[in-house]
Short mmCIF file of C-alpha atoms in Angstrom, two decimals:
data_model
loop_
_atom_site.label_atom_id
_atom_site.label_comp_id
_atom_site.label_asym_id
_atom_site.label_seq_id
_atom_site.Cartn_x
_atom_site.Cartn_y
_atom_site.Cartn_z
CA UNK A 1 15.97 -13.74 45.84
CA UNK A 2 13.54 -12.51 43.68
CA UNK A 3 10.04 -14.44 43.00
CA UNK A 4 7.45 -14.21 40.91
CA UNK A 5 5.19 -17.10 40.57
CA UNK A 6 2.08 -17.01 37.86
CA UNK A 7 0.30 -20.58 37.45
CA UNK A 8 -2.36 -20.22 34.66
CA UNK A 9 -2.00 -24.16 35.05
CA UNK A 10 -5.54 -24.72 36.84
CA UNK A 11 -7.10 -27.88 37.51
CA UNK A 12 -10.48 -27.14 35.80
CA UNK A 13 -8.52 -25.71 32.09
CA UNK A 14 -6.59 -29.01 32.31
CA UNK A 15 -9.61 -31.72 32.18
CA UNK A 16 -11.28 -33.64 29.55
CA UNK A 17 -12.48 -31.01 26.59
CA UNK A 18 -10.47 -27.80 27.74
CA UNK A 19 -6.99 -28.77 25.92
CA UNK A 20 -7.24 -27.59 22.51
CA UNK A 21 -6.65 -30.28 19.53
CA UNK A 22 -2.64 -31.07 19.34
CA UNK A 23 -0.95 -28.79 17.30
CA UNK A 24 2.99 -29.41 15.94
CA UNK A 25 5.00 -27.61 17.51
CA UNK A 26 7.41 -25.47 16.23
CA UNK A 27 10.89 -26.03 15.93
CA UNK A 28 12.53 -23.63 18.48
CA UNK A 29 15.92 -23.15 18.24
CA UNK A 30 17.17 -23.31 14.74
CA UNK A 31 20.85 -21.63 15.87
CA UNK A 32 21.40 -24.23 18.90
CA UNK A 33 22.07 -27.49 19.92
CA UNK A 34 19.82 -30.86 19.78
CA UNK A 35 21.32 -32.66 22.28
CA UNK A 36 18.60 -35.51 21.94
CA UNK A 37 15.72 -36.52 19.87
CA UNK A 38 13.63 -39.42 19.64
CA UNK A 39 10.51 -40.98 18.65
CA UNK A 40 10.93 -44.17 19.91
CA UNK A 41 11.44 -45.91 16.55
CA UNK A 42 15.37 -46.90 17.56
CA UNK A 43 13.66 -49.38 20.42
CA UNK A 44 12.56 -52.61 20.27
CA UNK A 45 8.76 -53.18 21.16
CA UNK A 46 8.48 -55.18 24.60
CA UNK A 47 11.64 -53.41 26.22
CA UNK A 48 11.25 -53.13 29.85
CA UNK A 49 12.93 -51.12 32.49
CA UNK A 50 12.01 -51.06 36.13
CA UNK A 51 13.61 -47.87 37.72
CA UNK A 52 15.08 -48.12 41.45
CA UNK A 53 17.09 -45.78 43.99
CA UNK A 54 19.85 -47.31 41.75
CA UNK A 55 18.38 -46.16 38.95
CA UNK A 56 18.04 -47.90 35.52
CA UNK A 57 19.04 -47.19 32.20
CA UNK A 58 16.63 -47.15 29.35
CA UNK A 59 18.89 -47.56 26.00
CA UNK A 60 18.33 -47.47 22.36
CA UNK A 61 19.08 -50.35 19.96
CA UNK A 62 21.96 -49.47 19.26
CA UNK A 63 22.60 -49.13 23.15
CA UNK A 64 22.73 -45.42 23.82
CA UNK A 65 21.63 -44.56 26.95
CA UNK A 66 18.90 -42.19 26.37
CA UNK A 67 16.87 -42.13 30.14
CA UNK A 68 17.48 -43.00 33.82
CA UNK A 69 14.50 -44.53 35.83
CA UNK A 70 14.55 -44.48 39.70
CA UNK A 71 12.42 -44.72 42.32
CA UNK A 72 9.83 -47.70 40.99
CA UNK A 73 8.97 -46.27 37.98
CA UNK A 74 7.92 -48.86 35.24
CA UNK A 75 8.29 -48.56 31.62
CA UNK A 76 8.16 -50.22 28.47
CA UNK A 77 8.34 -49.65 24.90
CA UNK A 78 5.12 -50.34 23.07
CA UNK A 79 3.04 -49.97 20.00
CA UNK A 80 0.09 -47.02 19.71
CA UNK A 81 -1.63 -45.33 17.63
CA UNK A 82 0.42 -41.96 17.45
CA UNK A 83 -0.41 -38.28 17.34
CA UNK A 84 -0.58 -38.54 13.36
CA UNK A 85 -3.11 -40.82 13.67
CA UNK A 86 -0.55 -44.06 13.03
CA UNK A 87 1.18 -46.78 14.52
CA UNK A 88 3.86 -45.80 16.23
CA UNK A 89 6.36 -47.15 18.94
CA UNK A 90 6.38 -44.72 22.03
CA UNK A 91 7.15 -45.06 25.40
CA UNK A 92 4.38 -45.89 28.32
CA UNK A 93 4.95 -45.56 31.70
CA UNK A 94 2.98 -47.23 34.53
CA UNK A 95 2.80 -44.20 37.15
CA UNK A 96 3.54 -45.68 40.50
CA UNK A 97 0.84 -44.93 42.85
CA UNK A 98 2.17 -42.75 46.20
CA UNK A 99 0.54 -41.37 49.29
CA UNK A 100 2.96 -39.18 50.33
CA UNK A 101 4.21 -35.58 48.07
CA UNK A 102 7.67 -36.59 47.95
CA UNK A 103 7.95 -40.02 46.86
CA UNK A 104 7.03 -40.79 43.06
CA UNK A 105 8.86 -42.27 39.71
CA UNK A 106 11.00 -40.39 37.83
CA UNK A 107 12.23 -40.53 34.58
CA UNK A 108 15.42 -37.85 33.04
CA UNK A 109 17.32 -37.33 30.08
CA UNK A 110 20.81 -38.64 29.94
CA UNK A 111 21.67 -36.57 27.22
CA UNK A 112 23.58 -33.39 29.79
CA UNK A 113 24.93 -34.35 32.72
CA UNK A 114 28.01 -33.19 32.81
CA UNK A 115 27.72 -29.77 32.92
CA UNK A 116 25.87 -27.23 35.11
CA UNK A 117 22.46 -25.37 33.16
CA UNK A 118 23.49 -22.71 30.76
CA UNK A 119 21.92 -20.57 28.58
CA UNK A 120 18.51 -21.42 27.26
CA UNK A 121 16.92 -25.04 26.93
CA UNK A 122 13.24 -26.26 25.46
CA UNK A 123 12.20 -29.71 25.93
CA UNK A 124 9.63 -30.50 24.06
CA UNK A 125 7.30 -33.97 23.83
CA UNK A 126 3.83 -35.43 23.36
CA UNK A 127 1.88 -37.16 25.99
CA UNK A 128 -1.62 -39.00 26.47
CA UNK A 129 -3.09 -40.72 29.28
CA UNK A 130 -4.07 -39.81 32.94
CA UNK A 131 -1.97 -38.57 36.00
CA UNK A 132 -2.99 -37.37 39.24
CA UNK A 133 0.73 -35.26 39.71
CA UNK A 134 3.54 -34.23 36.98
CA UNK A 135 6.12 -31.68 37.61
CA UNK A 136 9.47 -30.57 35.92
CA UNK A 137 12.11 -30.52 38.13
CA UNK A 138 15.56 -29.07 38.15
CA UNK A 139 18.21 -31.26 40.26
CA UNK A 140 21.64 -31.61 40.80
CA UNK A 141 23.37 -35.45 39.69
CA UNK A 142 25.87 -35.97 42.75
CA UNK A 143 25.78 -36.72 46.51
CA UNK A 144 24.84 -32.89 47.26
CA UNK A 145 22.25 -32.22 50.02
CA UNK A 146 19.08 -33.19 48.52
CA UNK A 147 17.51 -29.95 49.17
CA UNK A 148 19.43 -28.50 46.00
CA UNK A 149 16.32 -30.51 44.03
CA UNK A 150 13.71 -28.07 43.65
CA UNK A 151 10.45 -28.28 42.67
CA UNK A 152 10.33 -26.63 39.48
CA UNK A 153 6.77 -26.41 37.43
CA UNK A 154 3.45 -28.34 37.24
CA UNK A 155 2.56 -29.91 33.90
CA UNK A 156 -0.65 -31.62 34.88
CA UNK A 157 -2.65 -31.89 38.17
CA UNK A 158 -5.26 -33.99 37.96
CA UNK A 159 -5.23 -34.28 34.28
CA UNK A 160 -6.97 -36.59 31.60
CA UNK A 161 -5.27 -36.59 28.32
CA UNK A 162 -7.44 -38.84 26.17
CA UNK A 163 -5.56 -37.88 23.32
CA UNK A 164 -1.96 -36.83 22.75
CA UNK A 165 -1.25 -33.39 23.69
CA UNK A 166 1.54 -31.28 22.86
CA UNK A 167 3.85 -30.38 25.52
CA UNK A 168 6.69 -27.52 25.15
CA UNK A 169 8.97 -26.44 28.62
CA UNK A 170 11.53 -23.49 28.59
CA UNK A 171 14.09 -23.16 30.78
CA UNK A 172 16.40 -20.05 30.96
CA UNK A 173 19.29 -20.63 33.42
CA UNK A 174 19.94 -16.65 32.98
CA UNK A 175 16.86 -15.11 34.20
CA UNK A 176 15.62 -18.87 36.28
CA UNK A 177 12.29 -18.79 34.37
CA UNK A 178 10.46 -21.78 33.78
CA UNK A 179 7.42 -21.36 30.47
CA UNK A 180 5.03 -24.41 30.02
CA UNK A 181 2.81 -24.75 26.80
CA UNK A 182 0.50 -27.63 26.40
CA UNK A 183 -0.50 -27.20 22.83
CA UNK A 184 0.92 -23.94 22.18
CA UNK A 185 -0.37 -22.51 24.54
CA UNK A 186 1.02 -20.91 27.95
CA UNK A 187 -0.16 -22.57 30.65
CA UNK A 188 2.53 -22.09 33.57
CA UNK A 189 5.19 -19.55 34.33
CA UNK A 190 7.19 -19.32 37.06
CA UNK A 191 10.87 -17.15 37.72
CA UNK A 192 12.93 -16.50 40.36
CA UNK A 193 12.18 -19.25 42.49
CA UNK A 194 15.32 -21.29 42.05
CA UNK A 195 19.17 -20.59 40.52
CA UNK A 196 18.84 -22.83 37.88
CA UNK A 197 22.47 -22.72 37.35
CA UNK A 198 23.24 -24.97 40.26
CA UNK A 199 21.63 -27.58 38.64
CA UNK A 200 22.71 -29.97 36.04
CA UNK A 201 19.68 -31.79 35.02
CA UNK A 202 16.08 -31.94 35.28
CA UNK A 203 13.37 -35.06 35.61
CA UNK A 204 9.99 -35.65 35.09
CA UNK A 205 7.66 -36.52 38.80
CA UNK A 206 4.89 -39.00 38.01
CA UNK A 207 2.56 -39.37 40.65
CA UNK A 208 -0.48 -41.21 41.78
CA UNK A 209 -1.91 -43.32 39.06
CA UNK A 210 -5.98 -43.95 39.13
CA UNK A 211 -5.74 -47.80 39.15
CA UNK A 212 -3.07 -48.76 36.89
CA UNK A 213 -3.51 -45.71 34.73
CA UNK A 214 -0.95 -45.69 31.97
CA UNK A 215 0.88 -42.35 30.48
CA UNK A 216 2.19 -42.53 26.93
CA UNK A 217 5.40 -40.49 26.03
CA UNK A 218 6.44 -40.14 22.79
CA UNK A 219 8.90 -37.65 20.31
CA UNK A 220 10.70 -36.40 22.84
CA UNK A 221 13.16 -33.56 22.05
CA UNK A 222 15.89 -31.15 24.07
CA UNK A 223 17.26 -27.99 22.22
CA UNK A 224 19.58 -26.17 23.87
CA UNK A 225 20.69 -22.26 22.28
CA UNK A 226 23.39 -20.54 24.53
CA UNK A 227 23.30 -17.66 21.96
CA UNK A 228 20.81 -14.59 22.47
CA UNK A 229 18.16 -13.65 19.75
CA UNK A 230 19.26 -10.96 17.43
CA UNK A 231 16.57 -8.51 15.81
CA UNK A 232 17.66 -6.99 12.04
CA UNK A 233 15.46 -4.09 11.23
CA UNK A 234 14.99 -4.35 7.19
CA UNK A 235 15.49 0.25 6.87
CA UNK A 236 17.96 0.67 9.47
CA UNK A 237 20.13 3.65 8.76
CA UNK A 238 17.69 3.69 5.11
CA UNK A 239 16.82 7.25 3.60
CA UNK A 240 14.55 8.04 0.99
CA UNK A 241 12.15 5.79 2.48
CA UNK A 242 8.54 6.07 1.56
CA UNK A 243 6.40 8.55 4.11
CA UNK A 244 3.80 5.04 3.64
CA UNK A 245 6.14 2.85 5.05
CA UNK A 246 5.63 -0.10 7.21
CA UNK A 247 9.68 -0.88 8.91
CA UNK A 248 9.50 -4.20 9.56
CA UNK A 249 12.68 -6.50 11.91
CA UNK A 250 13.18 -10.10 11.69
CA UNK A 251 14.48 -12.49 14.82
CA UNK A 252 16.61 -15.29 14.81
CA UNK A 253 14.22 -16.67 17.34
CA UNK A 254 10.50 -16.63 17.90
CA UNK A 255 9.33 -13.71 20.12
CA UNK A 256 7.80 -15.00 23.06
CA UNK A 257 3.55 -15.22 23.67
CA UNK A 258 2.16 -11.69 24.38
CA UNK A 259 0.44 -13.32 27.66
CA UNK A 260 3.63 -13.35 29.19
CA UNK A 261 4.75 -10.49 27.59
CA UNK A 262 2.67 -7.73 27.72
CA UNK A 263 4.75 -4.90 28.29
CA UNK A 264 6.27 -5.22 24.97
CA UNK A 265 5.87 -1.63 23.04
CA UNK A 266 7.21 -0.04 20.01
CA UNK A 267 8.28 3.42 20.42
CA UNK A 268 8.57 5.88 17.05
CA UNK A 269 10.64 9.14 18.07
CA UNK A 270 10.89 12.63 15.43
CA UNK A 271 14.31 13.15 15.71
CA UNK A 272 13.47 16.28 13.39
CA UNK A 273 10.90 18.16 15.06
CA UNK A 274 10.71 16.28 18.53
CA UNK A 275 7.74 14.06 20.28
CA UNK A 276 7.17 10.22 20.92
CA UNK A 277 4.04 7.98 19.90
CA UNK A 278 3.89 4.54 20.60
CA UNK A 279 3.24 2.40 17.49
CA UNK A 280 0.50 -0.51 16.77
CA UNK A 281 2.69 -3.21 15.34
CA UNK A 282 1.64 -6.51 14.27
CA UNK A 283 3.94 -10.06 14.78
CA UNK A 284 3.77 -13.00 12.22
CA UNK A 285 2.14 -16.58 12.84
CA UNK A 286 5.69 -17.74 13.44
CA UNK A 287 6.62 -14.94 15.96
CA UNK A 288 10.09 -14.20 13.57
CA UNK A 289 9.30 -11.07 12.68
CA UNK A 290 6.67 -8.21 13.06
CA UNK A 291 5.34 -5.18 11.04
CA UNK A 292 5.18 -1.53 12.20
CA UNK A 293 2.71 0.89 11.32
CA UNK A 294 3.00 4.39 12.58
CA UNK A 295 -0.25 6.06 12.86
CA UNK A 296 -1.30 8.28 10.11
CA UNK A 297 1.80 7.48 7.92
CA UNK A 298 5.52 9.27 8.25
CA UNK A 299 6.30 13.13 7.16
CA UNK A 300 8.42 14.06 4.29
CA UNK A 301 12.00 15.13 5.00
CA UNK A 302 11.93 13.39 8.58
CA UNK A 303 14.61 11.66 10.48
CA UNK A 304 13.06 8.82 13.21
CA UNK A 305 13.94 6.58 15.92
CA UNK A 306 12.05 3.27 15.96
CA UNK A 307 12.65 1.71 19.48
CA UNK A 308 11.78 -2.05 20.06
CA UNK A 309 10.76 -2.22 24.26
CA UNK A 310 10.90 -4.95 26.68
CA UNK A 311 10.53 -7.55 24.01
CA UNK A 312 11.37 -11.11 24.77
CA UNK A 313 12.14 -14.25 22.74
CA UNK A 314 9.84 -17.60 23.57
CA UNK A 315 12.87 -18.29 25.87
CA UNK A 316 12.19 -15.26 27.72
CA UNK A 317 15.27 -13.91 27.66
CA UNK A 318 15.98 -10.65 25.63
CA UNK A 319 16.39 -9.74 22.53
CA UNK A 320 19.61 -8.03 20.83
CA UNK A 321 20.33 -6.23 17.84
CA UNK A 322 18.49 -3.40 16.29
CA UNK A 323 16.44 -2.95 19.01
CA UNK A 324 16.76 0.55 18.63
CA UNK A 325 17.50 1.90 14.71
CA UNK A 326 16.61 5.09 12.41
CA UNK A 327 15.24 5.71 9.26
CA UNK A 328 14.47 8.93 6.93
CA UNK A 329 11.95 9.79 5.39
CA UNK A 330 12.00 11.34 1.33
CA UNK A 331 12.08 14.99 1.00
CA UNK A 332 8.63 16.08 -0.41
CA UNK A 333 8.23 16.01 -4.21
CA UNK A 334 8.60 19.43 -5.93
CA UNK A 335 5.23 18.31 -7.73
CA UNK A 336 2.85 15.85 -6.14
CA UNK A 337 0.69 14.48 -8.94
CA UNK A 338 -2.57 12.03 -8.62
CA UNK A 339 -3.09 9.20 -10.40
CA UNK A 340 -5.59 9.58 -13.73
CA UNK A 341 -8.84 8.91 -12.91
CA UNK A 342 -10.77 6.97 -15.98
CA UNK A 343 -14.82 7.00 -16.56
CA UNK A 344 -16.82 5.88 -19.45
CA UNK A 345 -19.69 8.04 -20.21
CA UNK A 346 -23.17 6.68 -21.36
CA UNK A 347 -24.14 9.29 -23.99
CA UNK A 348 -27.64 8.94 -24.30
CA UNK A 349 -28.36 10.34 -20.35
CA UNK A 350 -25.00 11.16 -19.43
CA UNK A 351 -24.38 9.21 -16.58
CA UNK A 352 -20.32 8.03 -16.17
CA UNK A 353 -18.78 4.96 -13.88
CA UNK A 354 -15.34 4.53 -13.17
CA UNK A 355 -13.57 1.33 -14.60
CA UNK A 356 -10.43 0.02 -13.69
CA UNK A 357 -10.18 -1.45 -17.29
CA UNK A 358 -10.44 0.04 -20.98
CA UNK A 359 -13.36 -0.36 -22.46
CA UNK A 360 -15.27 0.29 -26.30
CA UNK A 361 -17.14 3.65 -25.79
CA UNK A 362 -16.50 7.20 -24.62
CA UNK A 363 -14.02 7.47 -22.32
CA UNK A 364 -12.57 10.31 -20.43
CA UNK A 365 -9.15 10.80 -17.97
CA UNK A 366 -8.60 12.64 -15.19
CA UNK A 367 -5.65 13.66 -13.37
CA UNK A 368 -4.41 16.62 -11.74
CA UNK A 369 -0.62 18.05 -10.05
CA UNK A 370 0.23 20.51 -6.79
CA UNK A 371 3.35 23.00 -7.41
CA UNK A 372 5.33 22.88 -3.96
CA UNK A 373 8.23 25.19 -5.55
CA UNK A 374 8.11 28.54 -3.90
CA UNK A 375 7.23 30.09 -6.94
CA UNK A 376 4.46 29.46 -10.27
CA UNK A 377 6.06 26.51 -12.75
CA UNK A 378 4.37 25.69 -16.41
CA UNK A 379 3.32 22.52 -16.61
CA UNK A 380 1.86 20.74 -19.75
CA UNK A 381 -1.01 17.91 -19.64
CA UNK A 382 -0.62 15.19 -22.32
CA UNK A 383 -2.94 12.38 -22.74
CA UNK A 384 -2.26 9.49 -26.53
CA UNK A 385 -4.28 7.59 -27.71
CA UNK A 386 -2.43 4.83 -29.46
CA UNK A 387 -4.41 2.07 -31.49
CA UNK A 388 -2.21 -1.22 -32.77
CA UNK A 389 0.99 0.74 -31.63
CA UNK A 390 0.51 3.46 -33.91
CA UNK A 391 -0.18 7.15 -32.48
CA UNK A 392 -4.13 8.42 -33.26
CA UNK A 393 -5.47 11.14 -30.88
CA UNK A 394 -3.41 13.15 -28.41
CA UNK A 395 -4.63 16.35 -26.12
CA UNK A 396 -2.73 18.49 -24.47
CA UNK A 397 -3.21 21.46 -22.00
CA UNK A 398 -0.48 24.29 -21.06
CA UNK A 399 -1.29 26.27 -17.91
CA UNK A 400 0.71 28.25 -15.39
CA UNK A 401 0.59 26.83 -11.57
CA UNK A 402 1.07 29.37 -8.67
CA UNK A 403 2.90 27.99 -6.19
CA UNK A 404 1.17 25.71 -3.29
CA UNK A 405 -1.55 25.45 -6.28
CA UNK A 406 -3.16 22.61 -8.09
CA UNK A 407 -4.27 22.26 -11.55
CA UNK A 408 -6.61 19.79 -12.78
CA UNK A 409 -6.90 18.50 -16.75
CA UNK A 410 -9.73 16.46 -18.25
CA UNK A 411 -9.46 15.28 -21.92
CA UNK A 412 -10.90 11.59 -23.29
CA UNK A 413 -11.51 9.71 -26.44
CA UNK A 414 -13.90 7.57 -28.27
CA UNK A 415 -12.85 3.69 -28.35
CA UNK A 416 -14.11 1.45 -30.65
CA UNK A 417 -11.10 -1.19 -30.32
CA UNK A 418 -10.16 -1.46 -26.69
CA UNK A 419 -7.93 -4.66 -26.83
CA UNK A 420 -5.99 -2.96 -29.44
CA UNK A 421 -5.80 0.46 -27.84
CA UNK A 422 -3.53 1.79 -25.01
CA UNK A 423 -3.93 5.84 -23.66
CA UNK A 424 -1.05 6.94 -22.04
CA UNK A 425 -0.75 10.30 -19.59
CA UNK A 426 2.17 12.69 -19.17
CA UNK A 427 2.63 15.53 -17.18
CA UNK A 428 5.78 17.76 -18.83
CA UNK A 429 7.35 21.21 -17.86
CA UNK A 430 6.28 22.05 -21.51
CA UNK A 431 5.55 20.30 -24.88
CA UNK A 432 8.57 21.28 -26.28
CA UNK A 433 11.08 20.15 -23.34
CA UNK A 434 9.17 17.24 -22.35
CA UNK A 435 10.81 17.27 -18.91
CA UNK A 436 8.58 14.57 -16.88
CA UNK A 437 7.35 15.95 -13.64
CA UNK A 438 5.46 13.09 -12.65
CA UNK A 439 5.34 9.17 -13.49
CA UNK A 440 4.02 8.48 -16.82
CA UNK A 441 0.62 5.97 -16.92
CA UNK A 442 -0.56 3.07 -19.46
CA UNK A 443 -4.54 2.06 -19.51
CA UNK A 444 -5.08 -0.93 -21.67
CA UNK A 445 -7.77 -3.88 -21.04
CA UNK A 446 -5.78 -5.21 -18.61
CA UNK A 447 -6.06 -1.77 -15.76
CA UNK A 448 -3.75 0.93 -15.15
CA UNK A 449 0.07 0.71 -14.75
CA UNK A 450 3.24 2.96 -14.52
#
């Protein structure tokens, strides 16, 4: 069997001042099932269940069995001050003291027993107090040999929690990987050690309380998403797309944390002219989507493969959909023109600024357009003035552009109402047909627009 084991779960990052403030965690699986959730609210304060090789159910108010204690394991509902900073009812358990490895409380959902681990599940709950020993544990529900119980993944060794912490286990009966976050962050991974589909259930291990120690347990939830995460890239299949593009894909699922993912690339292949680069991309604070920027932009005219590699979803399992998709890129413009350029010009020692904004005074424009035919165009330069809607000043300049050329054309005015004035640039084939060869722009007191 496979196995990999990776424990970032060490004694010293677990102790009093190295958990970072709680956090709420995120709710993971939007597209599955939450076969239980509960914040203790539904129980009535004072309600206590003493857990035996028997076991014992703890129940709701209504009666729903929500847990099964066994092996000594004491606990009550009570009233605390919660994780918002409020009252709240939550469960505390009185962690039996042990002095041997294999004998401690335990405390499991009742919420899927009847059917074998499938697909992906995240519990998810809060905790504060101090235990010696905590593990997850996979284990099957019937009168199979005992070793079939396995244990799974450490949660806290040794470990203070003087105030709640956030706690967030995967399980992915597909690949057998256990993930452990304690405030969003991953603190224990573990795969291959166990074929978590042979197991139906899984319990908590408390073990060896300092004196009477108490743990508090509170909002505990179970998701369970038997459906894999799908990618949509936003240009697949797209042409005409902009050689400044950034392609971006979205996931029904979070991608998972980079620290236990860090072979995750993005590939960018020219289908036109051949070669591979990898790609910087960058993910979003929810880990739904993420943003791709090739290096030094796209080319004109260019068809391109955009791979996603070895990425992951926070259950660890991987992703489908356009994990591989294509885009092309815009032929090149006939005429690539720049945007005009506007300066106002002090008179009296003839020093100019740029402004982004009209202003009273003498201003000038300047703009300028590359011929990529194969052979010389006209082209006509056209700046208006317009004051209160009405057409005052207009200059124009006619020229003859080789091709692979540029030509350049300065003009400007003298503005002595700039919240009533607007100048406007064109660039035609020729006065007379006015055909546009680049986007027309408007600068009024409120900046440049097209």
């Amino acid at each position: 069997m496979k196995k990999r084991f990776l424990s970032l779960l060490l004694t010293a990052a677990l102790v009093v001042g190295l958990i970072p403030a709680m956090t709420a965690a995120p709710v993971l699986a939007a597209g599955g099932t939450d076969f239980f959730a509960d914040n203790f609210e539904n129980y009535n304060v004072g309600t206590k269940v003493v857990g035996s090789s028997s076991e014992a159910p703890l129940t709701d108010k209504s009666g729903v069995e929500k847990f099964r204690l066994r092996e000594a394991l004491t606990a009550e509902i009570v009233s605390e001050i919660g994780y918002d900073g409020k009252i709240t009812q939550c469960l505390r358990v009185d962690v039996p003291t042990r002095t041997t490895d294999n004998s401690a409380g335990r405390m499991y959902s009742a919420s899927h027993t009847s059917s074998k681990f499938t697909g992906k599940y995240v519990y998810e709950f809060k905790i504060k107090g101090t235990a010696t020993y905590i593990t997850f544990n996979p284990f099957k529900l019937d009168s199979e040999d005992a070793a079939y119980k396995f244990n799974g993944t450490t949660i806290g060794y040794k470990s203070l929690w003087p105030d709640w912490a956030s706690v967030r286990i995967v399980v992915d009966a597909a690949t057998d990987k256990f993930l452990v976050y304690m405030n969003d962050v991953l603190v224990s991974y573990n795969e291959g050690t166990c074929d978590l589909d042979q197991f139906k259930n899984a319990y908590f291990n408390f073990k060896y309380c300092n004196g009477g120690t108490y743990l508090y347990i509170d909002d505990i939830r179970l998701y369970h998403t038997p459906d894999a995460t799908v990618a949509t890239a936003s240009q697949k299949d797209a042409t005409d797309v902009a050689i400044t593009a950034k392609p971006t894909v979205t996931f029904t699922e979070a991608l998972l944390d980079t620290t236990a993912n860090s072979d995750a690339t993005v590939t960018i292949t020219d289908k036109t002219n051949g070669g591979s680069t990898a790609a910087p991309f960058s993910v979003a604070a929810d880990g739904k989507s993420l943003t791709i920027t090739p290096e030094g932009g796209l080319v004109y005219g260019t068809e391109y493969e955009i791979a996603l590699n070895n990425f992951r979803d926070i259950y660890d399992a991987a992703i489908t959909g356009d994990t591989t998709f294509t885009l092309t890129t815009m032929e090149e413009p006939k005429y690539a023109a720049t945007e005009p350029v506007f300066k106002k010009h002090q008179l009296f020692d003839g020093t100019s600024s740029v402004i982004t904004e009209l202003e009273n005074g003498a201003i000038s424009c300047e703009y300028s357009i590359t011929n990529n035919e194969d052979e010389a165009k006209p082209v006509c330069f056209l700046v208006v003035l317009y004051e209160n809607n009405e057409l005052k000043q207009f200059q124009f300049k006619n020229e003859q552009v080789a091709s692979g050329a540029t030509a350049t054309f300065s003009g400007g005015f003298t503005v002595g109402d700039a919240a009533n004035t607007r100048i406007q640039t064109f660039i035609w084939n020729s006065l007379s047909g006015m055909g546009a060869l680049s986007p027309s722009y408007t600068f009024t007191t409120s900046g440049m627009n097209n």
